[in-house]
Amino acid sequence: MNSNPFSDTTIRKIERFQWWHQRRTKLIFIILIILTILIISLSLILKFVILKPSKSKITTTTTTTTTTTTTTTTSYQQYVWRDTGNLVNARYRHAASVLNDGRVLITGGLGSTYQLRTAELYDPSAGNWTLTGNMNIEREFHTSSTLTNGKVLVVGGEASRGYQNTAELYDPSTGVWTVTDSLEYARSEHAATVLLDGKILITGGYNGRDYLDSAELFDISTETWRNTTSMNSGREHHTASLLQDGRVLVVGGSDSRTAELYDPLTEAWKYTGNMTIGRQSHTATVLANGKVLVVGGSHDPTSRAELYDPTTETWTVINGPKDIRFDHTASVLTNGQVLIAGGYAVDDLITTELYDPSTGNWIITGNMSHTRTDHIAATLLNGNVLVAGGYDRGAKNTAELYEPL
Ligand SMILES: *[C@@H]1O[C@H](CO)[C@@H](O)[C@H](O)[C@H]1NC(C)=O
Ligand SMILES: *[C@@H]1O[C@H](CO)[C@@H](O)[C@H](O)[C@H]1NC(C)=O
Ligand SMILES: *[C@@H]1O[C@H](CO)[C@@H](O)[C@H](O)[C@H]1NC(C)=O
Ligand SMILES: *[C@@H]1O[C@H](CO)[C@@H](O)[C@H](O)[C@H]1NC(C)=O
């Protein structure tokens, strides 16, 4: 007979918990728990605060505009910008060209008070900048184009002595600038396009008096300029994009909402459809599908963007980036997305956004470390995007890299 009121198994269960009632074990247990909590918090702090540049976080929110019944999806990608070496000279309104060996040449621009003659090279493998030969003439609001022979042509712009019709060639193998044939017309705030046959088309600009409609062609074999047909409208701070079929689409400028197409074979211009608003200091980007994405501009209070289809020669209004901006940059990434960085709206911007052509959506991506407008952006051979200089309460010497995920 068993007089024990508890069954054998119940007693075993009670014994199993007896250790708990000893004070020392209790103390050790509590210390262990506290230690575990500390270790977990430390690793969380390490992961999200200290190591954040190597991490990406993607969240998605959806907003629905009832009036148009279109759905805008905004996702967020963070922590992708990192600082790289500083420029030797702080500058804005400068120009940049990627050389065939992958280095980036930046030229001129406005320093603290006056236009610069200096040029610098960014070496992506070293992540630093070095001065190269000075240009013969200081310039801001000029253009810079990498030619098919590897040299770089800078054209026009504004110097202390006035609007320039001068042009110079840079030889990357010697680091030396040579003055070449002059343009027919002095111009600043014009656009330069490298055509499929290697010629350089210069369009429009400003000479201190007029918005120019004239256009000129540079032949790299003879290193000379000649007139080509003038545009239908005068423009400055417009864009000129080489389409996949070799034609050139000129958009806006001087607050115009018109656009024109140039055919290099006939050298003729024709108006193509109007945008819904006038734009200048906007960006125009040729997408992988051949369409042209036009974003921002100083007369775009709505932040709507427009897409040009060269096959139908028509414009479509699409959702724009979250931030209204002009004097920003736009760069095509290797995955086809378009990176919009900085610029100005009511203040200089630090934000960057991505347009995804496959979905038509905008993605808010990491902020730059520095606010900048009138800066340059260059897509490196490894697909990273370099932004350098710009204005934020003065000329800036900082540079940063965007590394796509
Ligand atoms: C740039 O970096 C390279 C490689 O680290 C170094 O040799 C060179 O001296 C640096 N140049 C400047 C101007 O800092
Ligand atoms: C270029 O065109 C302008 C008028 O638009 C004319 O004055 C000038 O002589 C032309 N230059 C040449 C080289 O044909
Ligand atoms: C395009 O805009 C211009 C300037 O606002 C205007 O004169 C022209 O009639 C417009 N063209 C069309 C086809 O709407
Ligand atoms: C980026 O900067 C803007 C403006 O300063 C700020 O509102 C936003 O929260 C920042 N975004 C991130 C991801 O830090």
Short mmCIF file of C-alpha atoms and ligand atoms in Angstrom, two decimals:
data_model
loop_
_atom_site.label_atom_id
_atom_site.label_comp_id
_atom_site.label_asym_id
_atom_site.label_seq_id
_atom_site.Cartn_x
_atom_site.Cartn_y
_atom_site.Cartn_z
CA MET A 1 0.00 0.00 0.00
CA ASN A 2 1.25 3.45 -0.79
CA SER A 3 0.53 6.11 1.88
CA ASN A 4 2.13 8.91 -0.09
CA PRO A 5 -0.68 11.28 -1.24
CA PHE A 6 1.28 12.05 -4.44
CA SER A 7 1.89 9.60 -7.17
CA ASP A 8 5.50 8.67 -8.08
CA THR A 9 5.49 10.77 -11.22
CA THR A 10 4.23 13.88 -9.40
CA ILE A 11 7.07 13.61 -6.90
CA ARG A 12 9.59 13.36 -9.71
CA LYS A 13 8.14 16.51 -11.24
CA ILE A 14 8.40 18.40 -7.94
CA GLU A 15 12.02 17.27 -7.46
CA ARG A 16 12.86 18.44 -10.91
CA PHE A 17 11.89 22.03 -9.97
CA GLN A 18 13.57 22.01 -6.58
CA TRP A 19 16.81 23.57 -7.87
CA TRP A 20 14.85 26.73 -8.56
CA HIS A 21 14.26 27.32 -4.90
CA GLN A 22 17.96 27.53 -4.11
CA ARG A 23 18.92 31.22 -3.99
CA ARG A 24 22.27 30.93 -5.66
CA THR A 25 20.93 29.17 -8.74
CA LYS A 26 18.18 31.76 -8.99
CA LEU A 27 20.74 34.58 -8.95
CA ILE A 28 22.90 32.93 -11.63
CA PHE A 29 19.82 32.37 -13.77
CA ILE A 30 18.74 36.02 -13.55
CA ILE A 31 22.30 37.22 -14.37
CA LEU A 32 22.34 34.90 -17.39
CA ILE A 33 19.03 36.36 -18.65
CA ILE A 34 20.30 39.93 -18.20
CA LEU A 35 23.52 39.04 -20.05
CA THR A 36 21.54 37.51 -22.92
CA ILE A 37 19.36 40.64 -23.23
CA LEU A 38 22.49 42.83 -23.23
CA ILE A 39 24.16 40.75 -25.96
CA ILE A 40 21.02 40.82 -28.13
CA SER A 41 20.64 44.61 -27.76
CA LEU A 42 24.33 45.14 -28.52
CA SER A 43 24.15 43.08 -31.69
CA LEU A 44 21.00 44.93 -32.78
CA ILE A 45 22.72 48.30 -32.24
CA LEU A 46 25.74 47.03 -34.18
CA LYS A 47 23.58 45.83 -37.04
CA PHE A 48 21.26 48.82 -37.52
CA VAL A 49 23.28 51.79 -36.30
CA ILE A 50 26.99 51.08 -36.73
CA LEU A 51 26.94 48.79 -39.77
CA LYS A 52 23.98 50.43 -41.50
CA PRO A 53 25.77 51.39 -44.80
CA SER A 54 26.14 47.73 -45.73
CA LYS A 55 22.49 46.94 -45.13
CA SER A 56 19.46 47.63 -47.20
CA LYS A 57 15.96 47.83 -45.95
CA ILE A 58 12.98 47.73 -48.23
CA THR A 59 9.49 48.55 -47.07
CA THR A 60 6.51 49.25 -49.21
CA THR A 61 3.59 51.61 -48.74
CA THR A 62 0.73 52.11 -51.10
CA THR A 63 -1.26 55.30 -51.63
CA THR A 64 -4.23 55.58 -53.91
CA THR A 65 -5.18 58.77 -55.70
CA THR A 66 -8.95 58.65 -55.88
CA THR A 67 -9.39 61.40 -58.47
CA THR A 68 -7.39 59.64 -61.17
CA THR A 69 -7.83 56.13 -59.68
CA THR A 70 -4.17 55.40 -60.37
CA THR A 71 -2.15 53.60 -57.74
CA THR A 72 1.26 54.91 -56.75
CA THR A 73 3.55 52.49 -55.03
CA THR A 74 6.50 53.95 -53.22
CA SER A 75 9.11 51.64 -51.82
CA TYR A 76 12.14 52.64 -49.83
CA GLN A 77 15.71 51.46 -50.35
CA GLN A 78 18.23 52.81 -47.93
CA TYR A 79 21.92 53.00 -47.11
CA VAL A 80 23.50 52.89 -50.53
CA TRP A 81 25.54 56.12 -50.72
CA ARG A 82 29.08 56.38 -49.40
CA ASP A 83 31.60 59.22 -49.38
CA THR A 84 34.62 59.07 -51.65
CA GLY A 85 37.65 61.38 -51.92
CA ASN A 86 37.11 65.15 -51.97
CA LEU A 87 37.70 67.31 -55.05
CA VAL A 88 40.82 69.47 -55.03
CA ASN A 89 38.66 72.53 -55.89
CA ALA A 90 35.13 73.08 -54.63
CA ARG A 91 32.92 73.82 -57.65
CA TYR A 92 29.40 73.91 -59.12
CA ARG A 93 28.08 74.41 -62.67
CA HIS A 94 31.05 72.27 -63.78
CA ALA A 95 30.97 69.47 -66.37
CA ALA A 96 32.02 65.81 -66.32
CA SER A 97 32.97 63.14 -68.85
CA VAL A 98 33.83 59.48 -68.31
CA LEU A 99 37.06 58.61 -70.14
CA ASN A 100 37.49 55.32 -72.02
CA ASP A 101 39.83 54.03 -69.26
CA GLY A 102 37.08 54.59 -66.66
CA ARG A 103 38.48 57.72 -65.01
CA VAL A 104 36.19 60.76 -64.72
CA LEU A 105 37.30 64.19 -65.93
CA ILE A 106 35.63 67.24 -64.42
CA THR A 107 36.24 70.72 -65.75
CA GLY A 108 35.71 74.31 -64.76
CA GLY A 109 32.60 75.48 -62.98
CA LEU A 110 32.17 78.23 -60.47
CA GLY A 111 34.49 78.18 -57.44
CA SER A 112 33.85 80.36 -54.42
CA THR A 113 33.75 83.59 -56.46
CA TYR A 114 34.90 83.08 -60.04
CA GLN A 115 34.99 80.55 -62.90
CA LEU A 116 37.67 77.87 -62.74
CA ARG A 117 40.25 76.86 -65.33
CA THR A 118 41.26 73.73 -63.42
CA ALA A 119 40.36 70.16 -64.36
CA GLU A 120 40.50 67.08 -62.14
CA LEU A 121 40.57 63.34 -62.69
CA TYR A 122 38.76 60.84 -60.45
CA ASP A 123 40.38 57.42 -60.28
CA PRO A 124 37.66 54.91 -59.30
CA SER A 125 40.18 52.28 -58.18
CA ALA A 126 41.96 54.68 -55.80
CA GLY A 127 38.83 56.69 -54.93
CA ASN A 128 40.68 59.99 -55.14
CA TRP A 129 41.00 63.13 -57.28
CA THR A 130 44.11 64.66 -58.84
CA LEU A 131 44.53 67.88 -60.81
CA THR A 132 45.34 67.44 -64.49
CA GLY A 133 46.26 70.12 -67.05
CA ASN A 134 44.38 73.44 -66.80
CA MET A 135 42.06 74.47 -69.60
CA ASN A 136 43.20 77.51 -71.57
CA ILE A 137 40.03 79.39 -70.62
CA GLU A 138 37.98 79.27 -67.43
CA ARG A 139 34.35 78.18 -67.98
CA GLU A 140 30.99 77.58 -66.28
CA PHE A 141 27.80 76.34 -67.97
CA HIS A 142 29.97 74.75 -70.71
CA THR A 143 29.57 71.22 -72.09
CA SER A 144 31.98 68.29 -72.05
CA SER A 145 31.78 65.29 -74.41
CA THR A 146 33.92 62.16 -74.71
CA LEU A 147 34.63 61.68 -78.42
CA THR A 148 34.83 58.35 -80.22
CA ASN A 149 38.64 58.81 -80.44
CA GLY A 150 38.88 59.04 -76.64
CA LYS A 151 39.59 62.77 -76.43
CA VAL A 152 37.28 65.16 -74.56
CA LEU A 153 35.78 68.27 -76.19
CA VAL A 154 34.70 71.18 -73.98
CA VAL A 155 32.60 73.85 -75.64
CA GLY A 156 31.56 77.41 -74.86
CA GLY A 157 30.30 78.49 -71.47
CA GLU A 158 30.79 81.70 -69.57
CA ALA A 159 34.20 83.07 -68.61
CA SER A 160 35.19 86.21 -66.73
CA ARG A 161 35.85 87.78 -70.16
CA GLY A 162 32.34 86.88 -71.39
CA TYR A 163 30.34 84.27 -73.29
CA GLN A 164 32.62 81.85 -75.12
CA ASN A 165 32.70 80.62 -78.70
CA THR A 166 35.96 78.82 -77.90
CA ALA A 167 36.39 75.06 -77.67
CA GLU A 168 39.24 72.89 -76.35
CA LEU A 169 40.32 69.28 -76.75
CA TYR A 170 41.76 67.22 -73.87
CA ASP A 171 44.12 64.34 -74.58
CA PRO A 172 43.89 61.83 -71.69
CA SER A 173 47.26 60.29 -72.60
CA THR A 174 49.14 63.58 -72.07
CA GLY A 175 46.75 65.48 -69.77
CA VAL A 176 47.10 68.51 -72.06
CA TRP A 177 44.40 70.86 -73.40
CA THR A 178 44.59 72.31 -76.92
CA VAL A 179 42.42 75.16 -78.20
CA THR A 180 40.58 73.96 -81.30
CA ASP A 181 38.41 75.63 -83.95
CA SER A 182 35.92 78.20 -82.57
CA LEU A 183 32.14 78.01 -82.86
CA GLU A 184 30.27 80.42 -85.10
CA TYR A 185 28.29 81.65 -82.07
CA ALA A 186 29.33 82.23 -78.47
CA ARG A 187 27.02 80.29 -76.15
CA SER A 188 26.53 79.14 -72.59
CA GLU A 189 23.84 76.84 -71.09
CA HIS A 190 23.67 75.01 -74.45
CA ALA A 191 23.57 71.24 -74.98
CA ALA A 192 26.04 68.83 -76.62
CA THR A 193 25.20 65.45 -78.13
CA VAL A 194 27.59 62.85 -79.56
CA LEU A 195 25.90 61.52 -82.71
CA LEU A 196 26.15 57.92 -83.94
CA ASP A 197 28.63 58.98 -86.67
CA GLY A 198 30.89 60.56 -84.02
CA LYS A 199 30.07 64.20 -84.82
CA ILE A 200 29.15 66.52 -81.93
CA LEU A 201 25.90 68.48 -82.22
CA ILE A 202 25.72 71.73 -80.24
CA THR A 203 22.25 73.23 -79.80
CA GLY A 204 20.94 76.53 -78.49
CA GLY A 205 22.22 78.31 -75.41
CA TYR A 206 22.39 81.89 -74.22
CA ASN A 207 24.79 84.68 -75.18
CA GLY A 208 23.76 87.29 -72.64
CA ARG A 209 21.13 88.69 -75.01
CA ASP A 210 19.20 85.94 -76.82
CA TYR A 211 18.09 82.37 -76.38
CA LEU A 212 19.79 80.80 -79.40
CA ASP A 213 18.09 78.58 -81.97
CA SER A 214 21.29 77.90 -83.90
CA ALA A 215 23.01 74.53 -84.03
CA GLU A 216 26.56 73.56 -85.02
CA LEU A 217 28.39 70.33 -85.84
CA PHE A 218 31.97 69.40 -84.87
CA ASP A 219 33.79 66.95 -87.14
CA ILE A 220 36.45 65.08 -85.15
CA SER A 221 38.52 64.09 -88.19
CA THR A 222 39.01 67.71 -89.34
CA GLU A 223 38.52 69.25 -85.87
CA THR A 224 36.32 71.97 -87.38
CA TRP A 225 32.83 73.37 -86.82
CA ARG A 226 30.12 74.02 -89.38
CA ASN A 227 26.53 75.27 -89.25
CA THR A 228 23.68 72.86 -89.37
CA THR A 229 20.01 73.78 -89.64
CA SER A 230 18.72 75.95 -86.77
CA MET A 231 16.06 74.69 -84.38
CA ASN A 232 12.52 76.06 -84.63
CA SER A 233 12.80 77.67 -81.17
CA GLY A 234 15.54 79.38 -79.19
CA ARG A 235 16.41 77.46 -76.00
CA GLU A 236 18.79 77.47 -73.06
CA HIS A 237 18.98 75.00 -70.16
CA HIS A 238 17.23 72.50 -72.44
CA THR A 239 18.19 68.84 -72.96
CA ALA A 240 19.32 67.05 -76.15
CA SER A 241 19.14 63.24 -76.08
CA LEU A 242 20.47 60.79 -78.66
CA LEU A 243 17.65 58.38 -79.47
CA GLN A 244 18.36 54.74 -80.31
CA ASP A 245 17.59 55.37 -84.00
CA GLY A 246 20.22 58.13 -84.18
CA ARG A 247 17.84 61.11 -84.10
CA VAL A 248 18.15 63.76 -81.38
CA LEU A 249 15.28 64.83 -79.14
CA VAL A 250 15.57 68.40 -77.86
CA VAL A 251 13.25 69.19 -74.96
CA GLY A 252 12.14 72.42 -73.31
CA GLY A 253 14.58 75.10 -72.23
CA SER A 254 13.66 78.74 -71.63
CA ASP A 255 10.49 77.46 -69.95
CA SER A 256 9.19 76.09 -73.23
CA ARG A 257 6.89 73.08 -73.38
CA THR A 258 7.86 72.34 -76.97
CA ALA A 259 10.18 69.58 -78.15
CA GLU A 260 11.94 69.06 -81.49
CA LEU A 261 13.47 66.15 -83.36
CA TYR A 262 16.72 66.43 -85.36
CA ASP A 263 17.47 63.96 -88.11
CA PRO A 264 21.27 63.84 -88.71
CA LEU A 265 20.77 62.37 -92.22
CA THR A 266 18.65 65.27 -93.52
CA GLU A 267 19.88 67.81 -90.93
CA ALA A 268 16.23 68.86 -90.54
CA TRP A 269 14.36 69.84 -87.36
CA LYS A 270 10.66 69.29 -86.72
CA TYR A 271 8.43 69.98 -83.74
CA THR A 272 7.21 66.86 -82.03
CA GLY A 273 4.36 66.86 -79.49
CA ASN A 274 4.29 69.41 -76.66
CA MET A 275 4.76 68.52 -73.01
CA THR A 276 2.00 69.56 -70.59
CA ILE A 277 4.19 72.22 -68.94
CA GLY A 278 7.24 74.32 -69.76
CA ARG A 279 10.54 73.06 -68.38
CA GLN A 280 14.13 74.18 -68.07
CA SER A 281 16.99 72.78 -65.98
CA HIS A 282 15.15 69.43 -66.10
CA THR A 283 16.69 66.07 -67.02
CA ALA A 284 15.95 63.81 -70.00
CA THR A 285 17.08 60.19 -69.85
CA VAL A 286 16.96 57.58 -72.62
CA LEU A 287 15.68 54.31 -71.11
CA ALA A 288 16.69 50.82 -72.25
CA ASN A 289 13.34 50.53 -74.06
CA GLY A 290 14.17 53.63 -76.13
CA LYS A 291 11.66 55.96 -74.43
CA VAL A 292 12.83 59.23 -72.91
CA LEU A 293 12.04 60.09 -69.28
CA VAL A 294 11.78 63.83 -68.58
CA VAL A 295 11.88 64.83 -64.91
CA GLY A 296 11.60 68.14 -63.07
CA GLY A 297 12.45 71.60 -64.28
CA SER A 298 12.14 75.01 -62.74
CA HIS A 299 8.56 75.44 -63.89
CA ASP A 300 7.22 72.11 -62.71
CA PRO A 301 5.19 72.77 -59.58
CA THR A 302 3.54 69.35 -59.71
CA SER A 303 6.50 66.97 -59.90
CA ARG A 304 4.76 65.06 -62.69
CA ALA A 305 7.15 63.46 -65.14
CA GLU A 306 6.64 62.86 -68.87
CA LEU A 307 7.64 59.97 -71.07
CA TYR A 308 8.37 60.41 -74.79
CA ASP A 309 7.87 57.48 -77.13
CA PRO A 310 10.02 57.97 -80.30
CA THR A 311 8.07 55.34 -82.26
CA THR A 312 4.71 57.12 -81.87
CA GLU A 313 6.33 60.56 -81.35
CA THR A 314 3.97 61.21 -78.44
CA TRP A 315 4.21 62.25 -74.78
CA THR A 316 2.56 60.54 -71.81
CA VAL A 317 2.24 62.11 -68.36
CA ILE A 318 3.40 59.73 -65.63
CA ASN A 319 3.86 59.93 -61.88
CA GLY A 320 6.87 62.01 -60.92
CA PRO A 321 9.35 61.75 -58.09
CA LYS A 322 8.16 62.68 -54.60
CA ASP A 323 10.35 65.78 -54.45
CA ILE A 324 9.86 68.63 -56.93
CA ARG A 325 13.32 69.51 -58.29
CA PHE A 326 15.47 71.16 -60.94
CA ASP A 327 19.24 71.35 -61.49
CA HIS A 328 19.32 67.73 -60.30
CA THR A 329 21.04 64.83 -62.07
CA ALA A 330 19.63 61.67 -63.67
CA SER A 331 21.68 58.51 -64.30
CA VAL A 332 20.69 55.17 -65.82
CA LEU A 333 21.76 52.21 -63.68
CA THR A 334 22.79 48.85 -65.16
CA ASN A 335 19.47 47.36 -63.97
CA GLY A 336 17.62 49.94 -66.09
CA GLN A 337 16.43 52.10 -63.19
CA VAL A 338 17.03 55.85 -63.27
CA LEU A 339 18.68 57.52 -60.28
CA ILE A 340 17.58 61.12 -59.63
CA ALA A 341 19.85 62.95 -57.18
CA GLY A 342 19.76 66.31 -55.41
CA GLY A 343 18.74 69.51 -57.14
CA TYR A 344 16.74 72.43 -55.88
CA ALA A 345 13.10 73.14 -55.11
CA VAL A 346 12.45 75.47 -52.18
CA ASP A 347 15.89 74.54 -50.87
CA ASP A 348 18.87 72.46 -52.00
CA LEU A 349 18.01 68.75 -51.79
CA ILE A 350 19.75 65.82 -50.15
CA THR A 351 17.20 63.23 -51.30
CA THR A 352 17.55 60.74 -54.15
CA GLU A 353 14.87 58.67 -55.91
CA LEU A 354 14.81 55.80 -58.38
CA TYR A 355 12.43 55.38 -61.32
CA ASP A 356 11.78 51.78 -62.25
CA PRO A 357 10.72 51.56 -65.94
CA SER A 358 9.51 47.96 -65.52
CA THR A 359 6.82 48.96 -63.00
CA GLY A 360 6.54 52.71 -63.61
CA ASN A 361 7.04 53.23 -59.87
CA TRP A 362 9.33 55.55 -57.94
CA ILE A 363 11.51 54.22 -55.13
CA ILE A 364 12.82 56.52 -52.41
CA THR A 365 16.43 55.54 -51.92
CA GLY A 366 19.06 56.59 -49.38
CA ASN A 367 19.84 60.27 -48.85
CA MET A 368 23.24 61.53 -49.92
CA SER A 369 25.57 62.66 -47.11
CA HIS A 370 25.53 66.16 -48.56
CA THR A 371 22.89 68.44 -49.99
CA ARG A 372 23.83 69.48 -53.54
CA THR A 373 22.45 71.23 -56.61
CA ASP A 374 24.20 72.09 -59.91
CA HIS A 375 26.49 69.11 -59.26
CA ILE A 376 27.55 66.42 -61.76
CA ALA A 377 26.73 62.72 -61.90
CA ALA A 378 28.80 60.19 -63.85
CA THR A 379 28.09 56.48 -64.29
CA LEU A 380 31.32 54.54 -63.73
CA LEU A 381 32.25 51.45 -65.75
CA ASN A 382 31.43 49.23 -62.72
CA GLY A 383 27.87 50.61 -62.65
CA ASN A 384 28.32 52.85 -59.60
CA VAL A 385 27.23 56.47 -59.89
CA LEU A 386 29.60 59.25 -58.82
CA VAL A 387 28.18 62.62 -57.77
CA ALA A 388 30.63 65.46 -57.18
CA GLY A 389 30.63 69.09 -56.14
CA GLY A 390 27.56 71.26 -56.44
CA TYR A 391 26.11 74.12 -54.48
CA ASP A 392 24.78 74.30 -50.95
CA ARG A 393 25.29 77.74 -49.43
CA GLY A 394 28.57 77.80 -51.38
CA ALA A 395 30.60 75.61 -53.74
CA LYS A 396 31.16 72.06 -52.43
CA ASN A 397 34.22 69.82 -52.72
CA THR A 398 32.60 66.58 -51.53
CA ALA A 399 31.94 63.53 -53.72
CA GLU A 400 29.89 60.39 -53.10
CA LEU A 401 29.25 57.04 -54.74
CA TYR A 402 25.91 55.32 -55.22
CA GLU A 403 26.30 51.57 -55.28
CA PRO A 404 23.19 49.92 -56.75
CA LEU A 405 21.90 46.92 -54.78
C1 LIG B 1 45.40 58.34 -54.85
O1 LIG B 1 45.45 57.01 -54.41
C2 LIG B 1 46.57 56.29 -54.92
C3 LIG B 1 46.43 54.83 -54.51
O2 LIG B 1 46.08 54.71 -53.16
C4 LIG B 1 47.85 56.93 -54.43
O3 LIG B 1 48.96 56.26 -54.99
C5 LIG B 1 47.87 58.39 -54.85
O4 LIG B 1 49.00 59.02 -54.28
C6 LIG B 1 46.62 59.09 -54.36
N1 LIG B 1 46.63 60.44 -54.89
C7 LIG B 1 46.28 61.48 -54.14
C8 LIG B 1 46.34 62.81 -54.81
O5 LIG B 1 45.91 61.38 -52.98
C1 LIG B 2 26.41 80.01 -90.14
O1 LIG B 2 25.12 80.58 -90.13
C2 LIG B 2 25.09 81.99 -89.88
C3 LIG B 2 23.68 82.43 -89.91
O2 LIG B 2 22.83 81.58 -89.21
C4 LIG B 2 25.92 82.75 -90.88
O3 LIG B 2 25.99 84.10 -90.49
C5 LIG B 2 27.32 82.17 -90.94
O4 LIG B 2 28.04 82.79 -91.99
C6 LIG B 2 27.27 80.69 -91.20
N1 LIG B 2 28.61 80.14 -91.14
C7 LIG B 2 29.06 79.35 -92.12
C8 LIG B 2 30.48 78.89 -91.94
O5 LIG B 2 28.39 78.96 -93.01
C1 LIG B 3 2.93 73.72 -78.56
O1 LIG B 3 3.20 74.83 -77.71
C2 LIG B 3 3.48 76.02 -78.41
C3 LIG B 3 3.96 77.04 -77.40
O2 LIG B 3 3.18 77.01 -76.24
C4 LIG B 3 2.24 76.45 -79.18
O3 LIG B 3 2.52 77.64 -79.91
C5 LIG B 3 1.86 75.33 -80.13
O4 LIG B 3 0.65 75.66 -80.78
C6 LIG B 3 1.69 74.02 -79.39
N1 LIG B 3 1.51 72.96 -80.35
C7 LIG B 3 0.56 72.05 -80.22
C8 LIG B 3 0.51 71.01 -81.30
O5 LIG B 3 -0.22 72.06 -79.30
C1 LIG B 4 16.20 62.21 -46.16
O1 LIG B 4 16.20 63.58 -45.95
C2 LIG B 4 14.89 64.12 -45.85
C3 LIG B 4 15.01 65.63 -45.83
O2 LIG B 4 15.97 66.03 -44.92
C4 LIG B 4 14.22 63.55 -44.62
O3 LIG B 4 12.90 64.05 -44.50
C5 LIG B 4 14.16 62.03 -44.76
O4 LIG B 4 13.63 61.46 -43.59
C6 LIG B 4 15.55 61.47 -45.01
N1 LIG B 4 15.40 60.07 -45.36
C7 LIG B 4 16.20 59.14 -44.87
C8 LIG B 4 15.96 57.77 -45.35
O5 LIG B 4 17.08 59.38 -44.05
#
